[in-house]
Amino acid sequence: MTAGDRPLEPSSRREQAEVTYARLFGPRDQGAHEDDPELMEILRRFIFGDVFGTGVLDDQTRELITVTVLTCLQTLPQLRAHAAGALATGVTPVQLREAVYQLAPFIGFPRTLNAVSTINAVFTEHGIALPLPEQGTVDDAARYQRGLALQTPLYGTEIKDDLSDLPEPFNEAIPRFLTEFCFGDFYTRGGLTLAQRELLVLCALAAIGDTAAQLGPHGRACLQTGSSKTVVIAALVQCFPYVGFPRAAAAIRAVRDL
């Protein structure tokens, strides 16, 4: 019976946690001084023993989700550690960068820039030359139509319809900004598949405490782009240690009946 079928025995939880931790960050110095050893032991066993042992996600997906969530929360020391962990699992620098870049429409540019600075420091430490290869595929003339081509099959005209009663020019400008900026500028970029982008955005919405009004549509978009319901739930479970139970549970409830 696997870890995903039943709770791990206490000794196995600790061993599994140490093995997973070593995959991400290298072997832990178990003799190193810790100011709060009990809390850190609870943390390691839960995150790296329980959560990493539950569900169908590979290490690369788990770390991309974790980087996404930590960026949204602006927990930059932990982001720095997990950016290095993501590279250790085989996430490419471009994938890691794209996961952070695409958060700009959801958390704003200042927080995105904080995260970019953090992961760039990790790249430099690892001898990765900056800037990374360009991934943009649109210019100003194409960004609206290319963005609309990605947006419409997943979300229809819901946002445009909902904002149609705003006074001019906002009834036209705000939906257009969403199409051009979120979908045109970011979803059209290389480095991540559409399915990866949607799954990571769903986790971002869970991290920032978004309501079911957004979680539901993005959960459906995850299914439309090829993620199974099992993967969607597993992704939200991966968010649990970082966002806390209330936000993770609310997100799971928002997508469980899709």
Tab-separated table of C-alpha atoms in Angstrom:
chain	number	residue	atom	x	y	z
A	1	MET	CA	0.000	0.000	0.000
A	2	THR	CA	1.346	3.415	-0.962
A	3	ALA	CA	1.552	6.685	0.926
A	4	GLY	CA	-1.411	7.948	-1.073
A	5	ASP	CA	-3.622	5.046	0.131
A	6	ARG	CA	-3.221	5.487	3.894
A	7	PRO	CA	-1.389	7.667	6.426
A	8	LEU	CA	2.302	6.894	6.653
A	9	GLU	CA	3.575	5.340	9.861
A	10	PRO	CA	5.465	7.886	12.009
A	11	SER	CA	8.876	6.417	11.243
A	12	SER	CA	8.073	6.238	7.530
A	13	ARG	CA	6.788	9.814	7.510
A	14	ARG	CA	10.101	11.065	8.796
A	15	GLU	CA	12.102	8.933	6.393
A	16	GLN	CA	9.952	9.947	3.434
A	17	ALA	CA	10.263	13.594	4.411
A	18	GLU	CA	14.054	13.376	4.533
A	19	VAL	CA	14.210	11.650	1.141
A	20	THR	CA	11.956	14.242	-0.485
A	21	TYR	CA	13.791	17.124	1.155
A	22	ALA	CA	17.106	15.789	-0.138
A	23	ARG	CA	15.722	15.585	-3.716
A	24	LEU	CA	14.830	19.265	-3.587
A	25	PHE	CA	17.520	20.858	-1.471
A	26	GLY	CA	20.240	18.270	-0.941
A	27	PRO	CA	20.834	16.179	2.209
A	28	ARG	CA	19.876	18.052	5.355
A	29	ASP	CA	22.454	18.593	8.084
A	30	GLN	CA	20.493	16.888	10.846
A	31	GLY	CA	22.988	18.077	13.454
A	32	ALA	CA	22.580	21.759	12.602
A	33	HIS	CA	21.184	24.004	15.333
A	34	GLU	CA	17.521	25.020	15.007
A	35	ASP	CA	15.827	27.586	17.218
A	36	ASP	CA	12.439	25.898	16.777
A	37	PRO	CA	13.207	22.227	16.132
A	38	GLU	CA	9.747	20.912	17.005
A	39	LEU	CA	7.955	23.228	14.584
A	40	MET	CA	10.464	22.496	11.841
A	41	GLU	CA	10.030	18.759	12.344
A	42	ILE	CA	6.242	19.111	12.079
A	43	LEU	CA	6.716	21.223	8.939
A	44	ARG	CA	9.073	18.777	7.241
A	45	ARG	CA	6.973	15.709	8.006
A	46	PHE	CA	3.773	17.343	6.827
A	47	ILE	CA	5.044	19.059	3.670
A	48	PHE	CA	7.663	16.593	2.478
A	49	GLY	CA	6.213	13.441	4.002
A	50	ASP	CA	2.430	13.780	3.838
A	51	VAL	CA	1.670	16.290	1.074
A	52	PHE	CA	4.414	15.228	-1.333
A	53	GLY	CA	3.306	11.615	-0.769
A	54	THR	CA	-0.338	12.295	-1.662
A	55	GLY	CA	-1.740	12.614	-5.160
A	56	VAL	CA	-0.499	12.220	-8.707
A	57	LEU	CA	1.792	15.212	-9.256
A	58	ASP	CA	5.475	14.939	-10.138
A	59	ASP	CA	8.129	16.948	-8.327
A	60	GLN	CA	8.419	19.504	-11.130
A	61	THR	CA	4.709	20.339	-11.019
A	62	ARG	CA	4.719	20.485	-7.232
A	63	GLU	CA	7.606	22.934	-7.220
A	64	LEU	CA	6.076	25.131	-9.922
A	65	ILE	CA	2.907	25.280	-7.828
A	66	THR	CA	4.915	26.086	-4.714
A	67	VAL	CA	6.837	28.857	-6.487
A	68	THR	CA	3.534	30.278	-7.750
A	69	VAL	CA	1.977	30.289	-4.297
A	70	LEU	CA	5.046	31.732	-2.567
A	71	THR	CA	5.183	34.502	-5.172
A	72	CYS	CA	1.556	35.389	-4.488
A	73	LEU	CA	2.211	35.411	-0.744
A	74	GLN	CA	5.467	37.382	-1.201
A	75	THR	CA	7.331	35.005	1.115
A	76	LEU	CA	10.597	35.714	-0.645
A	77	PRO	CA	13.060	33.727	1.537
A	78	GLN	CA	10.996	30.587	0.961
A	79	LEU	CA	10.617	31.474	-2.714
A	80	ARG	CA	14.387	31.634	-3.016
A	81	ALA	CA	14.731	28.150	-1.510
A	82	HIS	CA	12.016	26.619	-3.668
A	83	ALA	CA	13.291	28.260	-6.852
A	84	ALA	CA	16.519	26.362	-6.262
A	85	GLY	CA	14.486	23.266	-5.422
A	86	ALA	CA	12.551	23.598	-8.669
A	87	LEU	CA	15.782	23.681	-10.659
A	88	ALA	CA	16.991	20.610	-8.768
A	89	THR	CA	13.888	18.657	-9.824
A	90	GLY	CA	14.410	19.476	-13.511
A	91	VAL	CA	12.248	22.577	-13.930
A	92	THR	CA	13.970	24.700	-16.569
A	93	PRO	CA	14.893	28.319	-15.893
A	94	VAL	CA	12.437	29.435	-18.590
A	95	GLN	CA	9.590	27.435	-17.017
A	96	LEU	CA	10.359	28.911	-13.633
A	97	ARG	CA	10.481	32.434	-15.004
A	98	GLU	CA	7.234	32.012	-16.948
A	99	ALA	CA	5.422	30.749	-13.852
A	100	VAL	CA	6.341	34.013	-12.131
A	101	TYR	CA	5.843	36.330	-15.108
A	102	GLN	CA	2.257	35.213	-15.701
A	103	LEU	CA	1.241	36.256	-12.191
A	104	ALA	CA	1.475	39.961	-13.036
A	105	PRO	CA	-2.209	40.270	-14.037
A	106	PHE	CA	-3.256	38.602	-10.770
A	107	ILE	CA	-0.963	40.142	-8.138
A	108	GLY	CA	0.334	43.276	-9.879
A	109	PHE	CA	3.760	44.272	-11.139
A	110	PRO	CA	5.448	45.255	-7.841
A	111	ARG	CA	5.019	41.794	-6.306
A	112	THR	CA	5.917	40.138	-9.581
A	113	LEU	CA	9.107	42.182	-9.798
A	114	ASN	CA	10.009	41.217	-6.218
A	115	ALA	CA	9.703	37.571	-7.190
A	116	VAL	CA	11.614	38.034	-10.454
A	117	SER	CA	14.480	39.617	-8.523
A	118	THR	CA	14.480	36.677	-6.125
A	119	ILE	CA	14.583	33.974	-8.785
A	120	ASN	CA	17.161	35.915	-10.811
A	121	ALA	CA	19.447	35.801	-7.773
A	122	VAL	CA	19.015	32.028	-7.740
A	123	PHE	CA	19.798	31.823	-11.448
A	124	THR	CA	22.968	33.834	-10.922
A	125	GLU	CA	24.027	31.575	-8.054
A	126	HIS	CA	23.583	28.578	-10.347
A	127	GLY	CA	25.617	30.124	-13.153
A	128	ILE	CA	22.590	30.647	-15.412
A	129	ALA	CA	23.165	33.563	-17.767
A	130	LEU	CA	20.648	36.398	-17.812
A	131	PRO	CA	18.566	37.461	-19.570
A	132	LEU	CA	16.962	34.121	-20.377
A	133	PRO	CA	15.849	33.363	-23.948
A	134	GLU	CA	12.866	35.422	-25.109
A	135	GLN	CA	9.483	33.673	-25.159
A	136	GLY	CA	7.183	36.385	-26.507
A	137	THR	CA	5.215	35.536	-29.642
A	138	VAL	CA	3.019	38.620	-30.230
A	139	ASP	CA	3.412	42.285	-31.061
A	140	ASP	CA	0.995	45.145	-30.417
A	141	ALA	CA	-0.898	44.428	-33.617
A	142	ALA	CA	-1.537	40.786	-32.720
A	143	ARG	CA	-1.899	40.678	-28.945
A	144	TYR	CA	-5.654	41.283	-28.855
A	145	GLN	CA	-6.635	38.710	-31.482
A	146	ARG	CA	-4.177	36.101	-30.207
A	147	GLY	CA	-5.327	36.667	-26.640
A	148	LEU	CA	-8.979	36.482	-27.637
A	149	ALA	CA	-8.353	33.206	-29.463
A	150	LEU	CA	-7.125	31.682	-26.195
A	151	GLN	CA	-9.631	33.372	-23.909
A	152	THR	CA	-12.888	32.743	-25.747
A	153	PRO	CA	-12.887	28.914	-25.874
A	154	LEU	CA	-12.163	28.793	-22.129
A	155	TYR	CA	-14.198	31.712	-20.768
A	156	GLY	CA	-16.498	32.920	-23.527
A	157	THR	CA	-17.618	36.552	-23.241
A	158	GLU	CA	-18.539	36.392	-19.553
A	159	ILE	CA	-16.286	39.240	-18.399
A	160	LYS	CA	-17.212	41.500	-21.311
A	161	ASP	CA	-20.909	40.871	-20.747
A	162	ASP	CA	-20.621	41.466	-17.002
A	163	LEU	CA	-18.927	44.850	-17.495
A	164	SER	CA	-21.052	46.062	-20.391
A	165	ASP	CA	-23.071	48.423	-18.188
A	166	LEU	CA	-20.039	50.443	-17.085
A	167	PRO	CA	-19.836	54.015	-18.413
A	168	GLU	CA	-17.743	54.599	-21.512
A	169	PRO	CA	-14.864	54.055	-22.138
A	170	PHE	CA	-14.527	51.567	-19.263
A	171	ASN	CA	-17.140	49.121	-20.578
A	172	GLU	CA	-14.870	48.483	-23.557
A	173	ALA	CA	-11.439	49.196	-22.080
A	174	ILE	CA	-11.474	46.885	-19.056
A	175	PRO	CA	-12.467	43.684	-20.911
A	176	ARG	CA	-9.981	44.598	-23.640
A	177	PHE	CA	-7.215	45.093	-21.077
A	178	LEU	CA	-7.902	41.597	-19.739
A	179	THR	CA	-7.773	40.050	-23.207
A	180	GLU	CA	-4.652	41.905	-24.298
A	181	PHE	CA	-2.718	41.822	-21.036
A	182	CYS	CA	-3.485	38.492	-19.379
A	183	PHE	CA	-4.105	36.356	-22.446
A	184	GLY	CA	-2.319	38.306	-25.179
A	185	ASP	CA	0.863	39.271	-23.348
A	186	PHE	CA	1.295	36.168	-21.156
A	187	TYR	CA	-0.754	33.154	-22.253
A	188	THR	CA	0.748	33.382	-25.751
A	189	ARG	CA	4.304	33.100	-24.444
A	190	GLY	CA	6.405	29.968	-24.753
A	191	GLY	CA	7.937	28.010	-21.901
A	192	LEU	CA	4.754	26.578	-20.400
A	193	THR	CA	1.854	24.720	-21.962
A	194	LEU	CA	-1.653	26.140	-21.760
A	195	ALA	CA	-2.569	23.337	-19.349
A	196	GLN	CA	0.346	24.253	-17.076
A	197	ARG	CA	-0.567	27.920	-17.160
A	198	GLU	CA	-4.172	27.266	-16.212
A	199	LEU	CA	-3.246	24.914	-13.364
A	200	LEU	CA	-0.777	27.417	-11.921
A	201	VAL	CA	-3.266	30.283	-12.235
A	202	LEU	CA	-5.845	28.213	-10.358
A	203	CYS	CA	-3.319	27.762	-7.540
A	204	ALA	CA	-2.568	31.493	-7.602
A	205	LEU	CA	-6.265	32.267	-7.142
A	206	ALA	CA	-6.368	29.882	-4.187
A	207	ALA	CA	-3.332	31.603	-2.671
A	208	ILE	CA	-4.774	35.107	-2.913
A	209	GLY	CA	-8.074	33.918	-1.460
A	210	ASP	CA	-10.184	34.451	-4.535
A	211	THR	CA	-13.853	33.569	-4.518
A	212	ALA	CA	-15.605	30.744	-6.316
A	213	ALA	CA	-16.583	33.271	-8.982
A	214	GLN	CA	-13.051	32.932	-10.358
A	215	LEU	CA	-12.025	29.531	-8.998
A	216	GLY	CA	-14.913	27.737	-10.673
A	217	PRO	CA	-14.276	29.062	-14.197
A	218	HIS	CA	-10.534	28.496	-13.890
A	219	GLY	CA	-11.128	24.995	-12.567
A	220	ARG	CA	-13.245	24.240	-15.637
A	221	ALA	CA	-10.531	25.727	-17.837
A	222	CYS	CA	-8.029	23.326	-16.265
A	223	LEU	CA	-10.242	20.417	-17.308
A	224	GLN	CA	-10.719	21.853	-20.813
A	225	THR	CA	-6.966	22.202	-21.312
A	226	GLY	CA	-6.286	18.581	-20.357
A	227	SER	CA	-5.829	18.321	-16.605
A	228	SER	CA	-7.908	15.662	-14.892
A	229	LYS	CA	-10.035	16.427	-11.845
A	230	THR	CA	-7.597	14.339	-9.814
A	231	VAL	CA	-4.727	16.586	-10.926
A	232	VAL	CA	-6.719	19.735	-10.138
A	233	ILE	CA	-7.492	18.554	-6.596
A	234	ALA	CA	-3.895	17.406	-6.099
A	235	ALA	CA	-2.641	20.828	-7.148
A	236	LEU	CA	-4.845	22.537	-4.573
A	237	VAL	CA	-3.733	20.076	-1.894
A	238	GLN	CA	-0.138	21.056	-2.739
A	239	CYS	CA	-1.095	24.642	-1.828
A	240	PHE	CA	-2.362	23.581	1.604
A	241	PRO	CA	0.844	23.937	3.694
A	242	TYR	CA	1.520	27.405	2.297
A	243	VAL	CA	-1.922	29.036	2.201
A	244	GLY	CA	-3.506	27.267	5.169
A	245	PHE	CA	-6.530	25.004	5.424
A	246	PRO	CA	-9.336	27.604	5.036
A	247	ARG	CA	-8.148	28.890	1.654
A	248	ALA	CA	-7.187	25.460	0.346
A	249	ALA	CA	-10.484	23.926	1.445
A	250	ALA	CA	-12.474	26.805	-0.065
A	251	ALA	CA	-10.695	26.317	-3.376
A	252	ILE	CA	-11.297	22.572	-3.337
A	253	ARG	CA	-14.982	23.108	-2.596
A	254	ALA	CA	-15.173	25.526	-5.534
A	255	VAL	CA	-13.947	22.890	-8.003
A	256	ARG	CA	-15.083	19.585	-6.527
A	257	ASP	CA	-18.377	19.433	-8.477
A	258	LEU	CA	-16.978	20.414	-11.887
